Amino acid sequence: MESPPQYPQDLPQDAAPQAPREPLLTLPGPLTAYVLLLAVIHLRVLLPPELENWTVDVFGFIPKRYDSTLLAINFPGGAGAKVWTFVTYSLLHANLSHIGFNVLWLLPFGSALARRFGAIRFFLFMAVTAAAGALAHLVTHEHAVAPMIGASASVSGTMAAAMRFAFVKGSFLSFSRGDADAAARVPALSLMRALRNPRVLAFLVIWFGVNIIFGIGSIAIGSDGASVAWQAHIGGFLAGLVLFSLFDPVPRSAADAADASSSDASHSG
């Protein structure tokens, strides 16, 4: 004799279906919009060469633009370009490999940050870290005429900001993590606790080491041989690391975050 069918209310409690987990690398809306914006703006390369060069001069960051000496050059864009280029340069890229490299690094770190911050905070954070990168480039290249372009400073900022919570138990770089939204909203470490975390310190050493090697070796990227503006990377990175708390909407319990981080670190031995 066949047994009668079991209905949901007859199932054991531990057999209740679980909600599917969202993949960690599913792009959140704000990051998708940012990547699409970069892609659309990159269509400028289809313009005639003289017009394409004009867009780089008007929206790229040129340190010489701020030179007040008698040898100052009149660049396109006038006084307004001295303001907007602190951010707009980050939306321009030299070629597909340049934009692809930045987007590749944004996938894990930018996704986590966009989920945590939401659209407005995320876009403002990208603008602030871009401006910090431009300022670092200006200080170290005071008389440079070549435009700086690329989102690398902002990308570096997202990497640094993500380090404030990435290794906490349940987050996206921990050994025990939840779904994408839960992983992005774990309580963050304070700056001082983060700088005492061995895994955060290891990440910082590797990141700064790679950028210093790029700077000392004058390593070029892309087919056109454009050099890496590594000082801008460092400016964006430090801004993201230090200013993270100003943007973070997730309440932070320092003790809970520290305990969770310590517990998670014990699994790495």
PDB file of C-alpha atoms in Angstrom:
ATOM      1  CA  MET A   1       0.000   0.000   0.000  1.00  0.00           C
ATOM      2  CA  GLU A   2       1.368   3.439  -0.915  1.00  0.00           C
ATOM      3  CA  SER A   3       1.910   5.877   1.909  1.00  0.00           C
ATOM      4  CA  PRO A   4      -0.234   9.019   1.811  1.00  0.00           C
ATOM      5  CA  PRO A   5       1.430  12.133   0.366  1.00  0.00           C
ATOM      6  CA  GLN A   6       3.067  14.528   2.795  1.00  0.00           C
ATOM      7  CA  TYR A   7       2.003  18.119   2.679  1.00  0.00           C
ATOM      8  CA  PRO A   8       4.247  21.010   3.762  1.00  0.00           C
ATOM      9  CA  GLN A   9       2.716  21.148   7.213  1.00  0.00           C
ATOM     10  CA  ASP A  10       3.513  17.421   7.662  1.00  0.00           C
ATOM     11  CA  LEU A  11       7.218  17.812   6.855  1.00  0.00           C
ATOM     12  CA  PRO A  12       9.731  17.771   9.719  1.00  0.00           C
ATOM     13  CA  GLN A  13      10.765  21.257  10.786  1.00  0.00           C
ATOM     14  CA  ASP A  14      14.404  20.702   9.810  1.00  0.00           C
ATOM     15  CA  ALA A  15      13.309  19.676   6.302  1.00  0.00           C
ATOM     16  CA  ALA A  16      11.801  23.079   5.477  1.00  0.00           C
ATOM     17  CA  PRO A  17      13.209  24.448   2.211  1.00  0.00           C
ATOM     18  CA  GLN A  18      15.901  27.078   2.601  1.00  0.00           C
ATOM     19  CA  ALA A  19      16.011  30.283   0.622  1.00  0.00           C
ATOM     20  CA  PRO A  20      18.658  30.103  -2.104  1.00  0.00           C
ATOM     21  CA  ARG A  21      21.799  32.052  -1.439  1.00  0.00           C
ATOM     22  CA  GLU A  22      22.631  34.843  -3.820  1.00  0.00           C
ATOM     23  CA  PRO A  23      26.019  34.416  -5.552  1.00  0.00           C
ATOM     24  CA  LEU A  24      28.696  36.623  -4.029  1.00  0.00           C
ATOM     25  CA  LEU A  25      29.738  38.136  -7.371  1.00  0.00           C
ATOM     26  CA  THR A  26      26.269  39.110  -8.588  1.00  0.00           C
ATOM     27  CA  LEU A  27      26.716  42.784  -9.396  1.00  0.00           C
ATOM     28  CA  PRO A  28      24.595  45.144  -7.274  1.00  0.00           C
ATOM     29  CA  GLY A  29      22.744  47.949  -9.015  1.00  0.00           C
ATOM     30  CA  PRO A  30      25.090  50.844  -8.119  1.00  0.00           C
ATOM     31  CA  LEU A  31      28.173  49.006  -9.356  1.00  0.00           C
ATOM     32  CA  THR A  32      26.403  47.898 -12.534  1.00  0.00           C
ATOM     33  CA  ALA A  33      25.457  51.518 -13.210  1.00  0.00           C
ATOM     34  CA  TYR A  34      29.045  52.648 -12.570  1.00  0.00           C
ATOM     35  CA  VAL A  35      30.531  50.048 -14.946  1.00  0.00           C
ATOM     36  CA  LEU A  36      27.977  50.922 -17.642  1.00  0.00           C
ATOM     37  CA  LEU A  37      28.847  54.604 -17.215  1.00  0.00           C
ATOM     38  CA  LEU A  38      32.532  53.828 -17.771  1.00  0.00           C
ATOM     39  CA  ALA A  39      31.678  51.776 -20.844  1.00  0.00           C
ATOM     40  CA  VAL A  40      29.455  54.463 -22.373  1.00  0.00           C
ATOM     41  CA  ILE A  41      32.021  57.200 -21.744  1.00  0.00           C
ATOM     42  CA  HIS A  42      34.720  55.044 -23.328  1.00  0.00           C
ATOM     43  CA  LEU A  43      32.808  55.245 -26.604  1.00  0.00           C
ATOM     44  CA  ARG A  44      34.537  58.607 -26.953  1.00  0.00           C
ATOM     45  CA  VAL A  45      37.365  56.705 -28.677  1.00  0.00           C
ATOM     46  CA  LEU A  46      35.045  56.498 -31.693  1.00  0.00           C
ATOM     47  CA  LEU A  47      35.174  60.285 -32.075  1.00  0.00           C
ATOM     48  CA  PRO A  48      37.538  61.931 -34.562  1.00  0.00           C
ATOM     49  CA  PRO A  49      41.073  62.108 -33.066  1.00  0.00           C
ATOM     50  CA  GLU A  50      41.050  65.871 -32.534  1.00  0.00           C
ATOM     51  CA  LEU A  51      37.712  65.756 -30.709  1.00  0.00           C
ATOM     52  CA  GLU A  52      38.750  62.713 -28.683  1.00  0.00           C
ATOM     53  CA  ASN A  53      41.937  64.509 -27.595  1.00  0.00           C
ATOM     54  CA  TRP A  54      39.858  67.548 -26.668  1.00  0.00           C
ATOM     55  CA  THR A  55      37.694  65.476 -24.314  1.00  0.00           C
ATOM     56  CA  VAL A  56      40.823  64.190 -22.553  1.00  0.00           C
ATOM     57  CA  ASP A  57      42.182  67.737 -22.198  1.00  0.00           C
ATOM     58  CA  VAL A  58      38.876  69.055 -20.821  1.00  0.00           C
ATOM     59  CA  PHE A  59      38.015  66.170 -18.484  1.00  0.00           C
ATOM     60  CA  GLY A  60      41.411  64.614 -17.712  1.00  0.00           C
ATOM     61  CA  PHE A  61      43.414  65.715 -14.679  1.00  0.00           C
ATOM     62  CA  ILE A  62      46.374  67.913 -15.728  1.00  0.00           C
ATOM     63  CA  PRO A  63      48.592  69.169 -12.858  1.00  0.00           C
ATOM     64  CA  LYS A  64      49.976  71.978 -15.035  1.00  0.00           C
ATOM     65  CA  ARG A  65      46.438  73.399 -15.161  1.00  0.00           C
ATOM     66  CA  TYR A  66      46.959  74.627 -11.581  1.00  0.00           C
ATOM     67  CA  ASP A  67      50.333  76.245 -12.253  1.00  0.00           C
ATOM     68  CA  SER A  68      50.197  79.967 -11.440  1.00  0.00           C
ATOM     69  CA  THR A  69      53.608  80.848 -12.915  1.00  0.00           C
ATOM     70  CA  LEU A  70      54.153  83.028 -15.977  1.00  0.00           C
ATOM     71  CA  LEU A  71      54.697  79.839 -17.982  1.00  0.00           C
ATOM     72  CA  ALA A  72      51.159  78.662 -17.326  1.00  0.00           C
ATOM     73  CA  ILE A  73      49.334  77.148 -20.289  1.00  0.00           C
ATOM     74  CA  ASN A  74      45.732  77.851 -21.197  1.00  0.00           C
ATOM     75  CA  PHE A  75      44.088  74.428 -21.290  1.00  0.00           C
ATOM     76  CA  PRO A  76      40.601  73.749 -22.693  1.00  0.00           C
ATOM     77  CA  GLY A  77      37.853  73.881 -20.091  1.00  0.00           C
ATOM     78  CA  GLY A  78      38.862  77.115 -18.400  1.00  0.00           C
ATOM     79  CA  ALA A  79      38.384  77.649 -14.659  1.00  0.00           C
ATOM     80  CA  GLY A  80      35.604  75.070 -14.433  1.00  0.00           C
ATOM     81  CA  ALA A  81      37.964  72.274 -15.457  1.00  0.00           C
ATOM     82  CA  LYS A  82      40.068  73.021 -12.383  1.00  0.00           C
ATOM     83  CA  VAL A  83      37.111  71.772 -10.335  1.00  0.00           C
ATOM     84  CA  TRP A  84      35.416  68.977 -12.240  1.00  0.00           C
ATOM     85  CA  THR A  85      38.592  67.242 -13.425  1.00  0.00           C
ATOM     86  CA  PHE A  86      39.305  66.138  -9.829  1.00  0.00           C
ATOM     87  CA  VAL A  87      36.545  63.590 -10.482  1.00  0.00           C
ATOM     88  CA  THR A  88      35.912  63.372 -14.238  1.00  0.00           C
ATOM     89  CA  TYR A  89      39.401  62.054 -15.002  1.00  0.00           C
ATOM     90  CA  SER A  90      38.439  58.851 -13.208  1.00  0.00           C
ATOM     91  CA  LEU A  91      35.703  58.143 -15.766  1.00  0.00           C
ATOM     92  CA  LEU A  92      38.090  58.185 -18.740  1.00  0.00           C
ATOM     93  CA  HIS A  93      40.333  55.301 -19.787  1.00  0.00           C
ATOM     94  CA  ALA A  94      43.128  54.926 -22.291  1.00  0.00           C
ATOM     95  CA  ASN A  95      42.016  51.634 -23.860  1.00  0.00           C
ATOM     96  CA  LEU A  96      40.032  48.450 -23.269  1.00  0.00           C
ATOM     97  CA  SER A  97      42.781  46.786 -21.246  1.00  0.00           C
ATOM     98  CA  HIS A  98      42.903  49.818 -18.948  1.00  0.00           C
ATOM     99  CA  ILE A  99      39.163  49.828 -18.292  1.00  0.00           C
ATOM    100  CA  GLY A 100      39.057  46.026 -18.107  1.00  0.00           C
ATOM    101  CA  PHE A 101      41.775  45.883 -15.451  1.00  0.00           C
ATOM    102  CA  ASN A 102      39.952  48.389 -13.252  1.00  0.00           C
ATOM    103  CA  VAL A 103      36.593  46.663 -13.643  1.00  0.00           C
ATOM    104  CA  LEU A 104      38.187  43.311 -12.825  1.00  0.00           C
ATOM    105  CA  TRP A 105      39.357  44.603  -9.439  1.00  0.00           C
ATOM    106  CA  LEU A 106      36.012  46.292  -8.831  1.00  0.00           C
ATOM    107  CA  LEU A 107      34.079  43.025  -9.104  1.00  0.00           C
ATOM    108  CA  PRO A 108      34.837  41.651  -5.608  1.00  0.00           C
ATOM    109  CA  PHE A 109      35.655  44.842  -3.691  1.00  0.00           C
ATOM    110  CA  GLY A 110      33.284  47.267  -5.405  1.00  0.00           C
ATOM    111  CA  SER A 111      30.410  44.782  -5.203  1.00  0.00           C
ATOM    112  CA  ALA A 112      30.774  44.419  -1.442  1.00  0.00           C
ATOM    113  CA  LEU A 113      31.065  48.161  -0.948  1.00  0.00           C
ATOM    114  CA  ALA A 114      28.106  49.016  -3.205  1.00  0.00           C
ATOM    115  CA  ARG A 115      25.900  46.564  -1.284  1.00  0.00           C
ATOM    116  CA  ARG A 116      27.007  48.047   2.012  1.00  0.00           C
ATOM    117  CA  PHE A 117      26.812  51.735   1.099  1.00  0.00           C
ATOM    118  CA  GLY A 118      23.875  51.887  -1.300  1.00  0.00           C
ATOM    119  CA  ALA A 119      23.871  54.007  -4.462  1.00  0.00           C
ATOM    120  CA  ILE A 120      24.299  57.551  -3.122  1.00  0.00           C
ATOM    121  CA  ARG A 121      27.051  56.729  -0.632  1.00  0.00           C
ATOM    122  CA  PHE A 122      28.823  54.522  -3.172  1.00  0.00           C
ATOM    123  CA  PHE A 123      28.928  57.154  -5.922  1.00  0.00           C
ATOM    124  CA  LEU A 124      29.991  59.853  -3.447  1.00  0.00           C
ATOM    125  CA  PHE A 125      32.710  57.560  -2.106  1.00  0.00           C
ATOM    126  CA  MET A 126      34.021  56.934  -5.635  1.00  0.00           C
ATOM    127  CA  ALA A 127      34.129  60.692  -6.241  1.00  0.00           C
ATOM    128  CA  VAL A 128      35.921  61.458  -2.969  1.00  0.00           C
ATOM    129  CA  THR A 129      38.578  58.779  -3.478  1.00  0.00           C
ATOM    130  CA  ALA A 130      39.066  59.958  -7.072  1.00  0.00           C
ATOM    131  CA  ALA A 131      39.654  63.491  -5.777  1.00  0.00           C
ATOM    132  CA  ALA A 132      42.123  62.191  -3.182  1.00  0.00           C
ATOM    133  CA  GLY A 133      44.019  60.373  -5.921  1.00  0.00           C
ATOM    134  CA  ALA A 134      44.102  63.528  -8.053  1.00  0.00           C
ATOM    135  CA  LEU A 135      45.411  65.552  -5.116  1.00  0.00           C
ATOM    136  CA  ALA A 136      48.199  63.029  -4.494  1.00  0.00           C
ATOM    137  CA  HIS A 137      49.108  63.161  -8.185  1.00  0.00           C
ATOM    138  CA  LEU A 138      49.092  66.969  -8.149  1.00  0.00           C
ATOM    139  CA  VAL A 139      51.420  67.128  -5.150  1.00  0.00           C
ATOM    140  CA  THR A 140      53.909  64.715  -6.732  1.00  0.00           C
ATOM    141  CA  HIS A 141      53.629  65.959 -10.361  1.00  0.00           C
ATOM    142  CA  GLU A 142      53.217  69.682  -9.893  1.00  0.00           C
ATOM    143  CA  HIS A 143      54.267  70.717 -13.406  1.00  0.00           C
ATOM    144  CA  ALA A 144      53.142  67.684 -15.418  1.00  0.00           C
ATOM    145  CA  VAL A 145      51.376  68.474 -18.695  1.00  0.00           C
ATOM    146  CA  ALA A 146      50.267  64.926 -19.527  1.00  0.00           C
ATOM    147  CA  PRO A 147      46.643  64.240 -18.510  1.00  0.00           C
ATOM    148  CA  MET A 148      45.986  61.558 -15.917  1.00  0.00           C
ATOM    149  CA  ILE A 149      42.946  59.377 -16.574  1.00  0.00           C
ATOM    150  CA  GLY A 150      41.480  56.187 -15.146  1.00  0.00           C
ATOM    151  CA  ALA A 151      39.457  54.926 -12.182  1.00  0.00           C
ATOM    152  CA  SER A 152      42.435  53.292 -10.457  1.00  0.00           C
ATOM    153  CA  ALA A 153      42.451  55.711  -7.509  1.00  0.00           C
ATOM    154  CA  SER A 154      38.784  55.012  -6.798  1.00  0.00           C
ATOM    155  CA  VAL A 155      39.313  51.275  -7.286  1.00  0.00           C
ATOM    156  CA  SER A 156      42.165  51.451  -4.782  1.00  0.00           C
ATOM    157  CA  GLY A 157      39.837  53.284  -2.411  1.00  0.00           C
ATOM    158  CA  THR A 158      37.238  50.511  -2.610  1.00  0.00           C
ATOM    159  CA  MET A 159      39.907  47.901  -1.884  1.00  0.00           C
ATOM    160  CA  ALA A 160      41.081  49.808   1.195  1.00  0.00           C
ATOM    161  CA  ALA A 161      37.549  50.432   2.467  1.00  0.00           C
ATOM    162  CA  ALA A 162      36.625  46.777   2.003  1.00  0.00           C
ATOM    163  CA  MET A 163      39.579  45.778   4.186  1.00  0.00           C
ATOM    164  CA  ARG A 164      37.747  47.322   7.147  1.00  0.00           C
ATOM    165  CA  PHE A 165      35.222  44.451   7.055  1.00  0.00           C
ATOM    166  CA  ALA A 166      36.363  41.909   4.440  1.00  0.00           C
ATOM    167  CA  PHE A 167      38.060  39.500   6.868  1.00  0.00           C
ATOM    168  CA  VAL A 168      35.486  39.700   9.648  1.00  0.00           C
ATOM    169  CA  LYS A 169      33.656  36.417  10.174  1.00  0.00           C
ATOM    170  CA  GLY A 170      30.754  36.184   7.750  1.00  0.00           C
ATOM    171  CA  SER A 171      32.206  38.689   5.268  1.00  0.00           C
ATOM    172  CA  PHE A 172      33.242  38.001   1.694  1.00  0.00           C
ATOM    173  CA  LEU A 173      36.931  37.194   2.315  1.00  0.00           C
ATOM    174  CA  SER A 174      36.386  35.212   5.510  1.00  0.00           C
ATOM    175  CA  PHE A 175      36.387  31.437   5.789  1.00  0.00           C
ATOM    176  CA  SER A 176      32.790  31.449   7.045  1.00  0.00           C
ATOM    177  CA  ARG A 177      30.499  33.723   5.083  1.00  0.00           C
ATOM    178  CA  GLY A 178      26.847  34.214   4.370  1.00  0.00           C
ATOM    179  CA  ASP A 179      25.167  35.337   1.172  1.00  0.00           C
ATOM    180  CA  ALA A 180      26.316  38.430  -0.696  1.00  0.00           C
ATOM    181  CA  ASP A 181      24.137  40.937   1.167  1.00  0.00           C
ATOM    182  CA  ALA A 182      24.891  39.479   4.590  1.00  0.00           C
ATOM    183  CA  ALA A 183      28.616  39.290   3.801  1.00  0.00           C
ATOM    184  CA  ALA A 184      28.644  42.968   2.878  1.00  0.00           C
ATOM    185  CA  ARG A 185      26.918  44.148   6.057  1.00  0.00           C
ATOM    186  CA  VAL A 186      28.926  42.584   8.866  1.00  0.00           C
ATOM    187  CA  PRO A 187      30.103  45.036  11.564  1.00  0.00           C
ATOM    188  CA  ALA A 188      33.358  46.684  10.488  1.00  0.00           C
ATOM    189  CA  LEU A 189      36.579  46.900  12.427  1.00  0.00           C
ATOM    190  CA  SER A 190      37.693  50.261  13.720  1.00  0.00           C
ATOM    191  CA  LEU A 191      40.713  51.683  11.924  1.00  0.00           C
ATOM    192  CA  MET A 192      43.051  50.841  14.793  1.00  0.00           C
ATOM    193  CA  ARG A 193      41.726  47.283  15.119  1.00  0.00           C
ATOM    194  CA  ALA A 194      41.996  46.814  11.353  1.00  0.00           C
ATOM    195  CA  LEU A 195      45.638  47.923  11.424  1.00  0.00           C
ATOM    196  CA  ARG A 196      46.327  45.268  14.076  1.00  0.00           C
ATOM    197  CA  ASN A 197      44.634  42.490  12.123  1.00  0.00           C
ATOM    198  CA  PRO A 198      47.321  40.160  10.616  1.00  0.00           C
ATOM    199  CA  ARG A 199      45.363  39.505   7.442  1.00  0.00           C
ATOM    200  CA  VAL A 200      44.662  43.183   6.859  1.00  0.00           C
ATOM    201  CA  LEU A 201      48.341  43.977   7.456  1.00  0.00           C
ATOM    202  CA  ALA A 202      49.403  41.278   5.005  1.00  0.00           C
ATOM    203  CA  PHE A 203      47.068  42.744   2.390  1.00  0.00           C
ATOM    204  CA  LEU A 204      48.460  46.256   3.008  1.00  0.00           C
ATOM    205  CA  VAL A 205      52.071  45.083   2.658  1.00  0.00           C
ATOM    206  CA  ILE A 206      51.344  43.293  -0.607  1.00  0.00           C
ATOM    207  CA  TRP A 207      49.288  46.172  -2.009  1.00  0.00           C
ATOM    208  CA  PHE A 208      51.847  48.860  -1.194  1.00  0.00           C
ATOM    209  CA  GLY A 209      54.686  46.610  -2.366  1.00  0.00           C
ATOM    210  CA  VAL A 210      53.112  46.090  -5.776  1.00  0.00           C
ATOM    211  CA  ASN A 211      52.457  49.816  -6.214  1.00  0.00           C
ATOM    212  CA  ILE A 212      55.984  50.767  -5.183  1.00  0.00           C
ATOM    213  CA  ILE A 213      57.390  48.248  -7.660  1.00  0.00           C
ATOM    214  CA  PHE A 214      55.199  49.773 -10.356  1.00  0.00           C
ATOM    215  CA  GLY A 215      56.466  53.227  -9.432  1.00  0.00           C
ATOM    216  CA  ILE A 216      60.172  52.434  -9.156  1.00  0.00           C
ATOM    217  CA  GLY A 217      60.156  50.293 -12.278  1.00  0.00           C
ATOM    218  CA  SER A 218      58.030  52.794 -14.236  1.00  0.00           C
ATOM    219  CA  ILE A 219      55.973  49.862 -15.480  1.00  0.00           C
ATOM    220  CA  ALA A 220      53.681  50.784 -18.351  1.00  0.00           C
ATOM    221  CA  ILE A 221      50.199  49.486 -19.080  1.00  0.00           C
ATOM    222  CA  GLY A 222      48.351  49.057 -22.331  1.00  0.00           C
ATOM    223  CA  SER A 223      49.568  49.085 -25.908  1.00  0.00           C
ATOM    224  CA  ASP A 224      50.231  52.825 -25.855  1.00  0.00           C
ATOM    225  CA  GLY A 225      52.754  52.537 -23.027  1.00  0.00           C
ATOM    226  CA  ALA A 226      50.914  54.817 -20.601  1.00  0.00           C
ATOM    227  CA  SER A 227      52.679  54.782 -17.240  1.00  0.00           C
ATOM    228  CA  VAL A 228      50.936  53.930 -13.973  1.00  0.00           C
ATOM    229  CA  ALA A 229      50.075  56.904 -11.750  1.00  0.00           C
ATOM    230  CA  TRP A 230      50.913  54.967  -8.602  1.00  0.00           C
ATOM    231  CA  GLN A 231      50.882  58.022  -6.329  1.00  0.00           C
ATOM    232  CA  ALA A 232      47.222  58.529  -7.228  1.00  0.00           C
ATOM    233  CA  HIS A 233      46.574  54.889  -6.317  1.00  0.00           C
ATOM    234  CA  ILE A 234      48.067  55.481  -2.879  1.00  0.00           C
ATOM    235  CA  GLY A 235      46.075  58.700  -2.413  1.00  0.00           C
ATOM    236  CA  GLY A 236      42.814  56.934  -3.217  1.00  0.00           C
ATOM    237  CA  PHE A 237      43.740  53.937  -1.074  1.00  0.00           C
ATOM    238  CA  LEU A 238      44.558  55.991   2.026  1.00  0.00           C
ATOM    239  CA  ALA A 239      41.386  58.040   1.603  1.00  0.00           C
ATOM    240  CA  GLY A 240      39.288  54.882   1.365  1.00  0.00           C
ATOM    241  CA  LEU A 241      40.935  53.354   4.414  1.00  0.00           C
ATOM    242  CA  VAL A 242      40.647  56.434   6.627  1.00  0.00           C
ATOM    243  CA  LEU A 243      37.327  57.892   5.430  1.00  0.00           C
ATOM    244  CA  PHE A 244      35.413  54.592   5.333  1.00  0.00           C
ATOM    245  CA  SER A 245      33.648  55.274   8.650  1.00  0.00           C
ATOM    246  CA  LEU A 246      32.173  58.534   7.330  1.00  0.00           C
ATOM    247  CA  PHE A 247      30.269  56.600   4.660  1.00  0.00           C
ATOM    248  CA  ASP A 248      29.506  53.370   6.494  1.00  0.00           C
ATOM    249  CA  PRO A 249      25.787  53.037   7.365  1.00  0.00           C
ATOM    250  CA  VAL A 250      26.222  49.757   9.253  1.00  0.00           C
ATOM    251  CA  PRO A 251      26.342  50.203  13.053  1.00  0.00           C
ATOM    252  CA  ARG A 252      29.697  49.037  14.329  1.00  0.00           C
ATOM    253  CA  SER A 253      30.210  47.139  17.545  1.00  0.00           C
ATOM    254  CA  ALA A 254      33.960  47.216  17.988  1.00  0.00           C
ATOM    255  CA  ALA A 255      33.995  44.402  20.509  1.00  0.00           C
ATOM    256  CA  ASP A 256      31.746  42.150  18.431  1.00  0.00           C
ATOM    257  CA  ALA A 257      33.705  42.817  15.262  1.00  0.00           C
ATOM    258  CA  ALA A 258      37.002  42.173  16.974  1.00  0.00           C
ATOM    259  CA  ASP A 259      35.776  38.922  18.532  1.00  0.00           C
ATOM    260  CA  ALA A 260      34.380  37.749  15.209  1.00  0.00           C
ATOM    261  CA  SER A 261      37.639  38.581  13.441  1.00  0.00           C
ATOM    262  CA  SER A 262      39.699  36.721  16.030  1.00  0.00           C
ATOM    263  CA  SER A 263      37.409  33.719  15.825  1.00  0.00           C
ATOM    264  CA  ASP A 264      37.610  33.717  12.050  1.00  0.00           C
ATOM    265  CA  ALA A 265      41.397  34.058  12.083  1.00  0.00           C
ATOM    266  CA  SER A 266      41.669  30.923  14.244  1.00  0.00           C
ATOM    267  CA  HIS A 267      40.479  28.858  11.274  1.00  0.00           C
ATOM    268  CA  SER A 268      43.384  30.010   9.092  1.00  0.00           C
ATOM    269  CA  GLY A 269      46.129  28.257  11.015  1.00  0.00           C
TER     270      GLY A 269
END
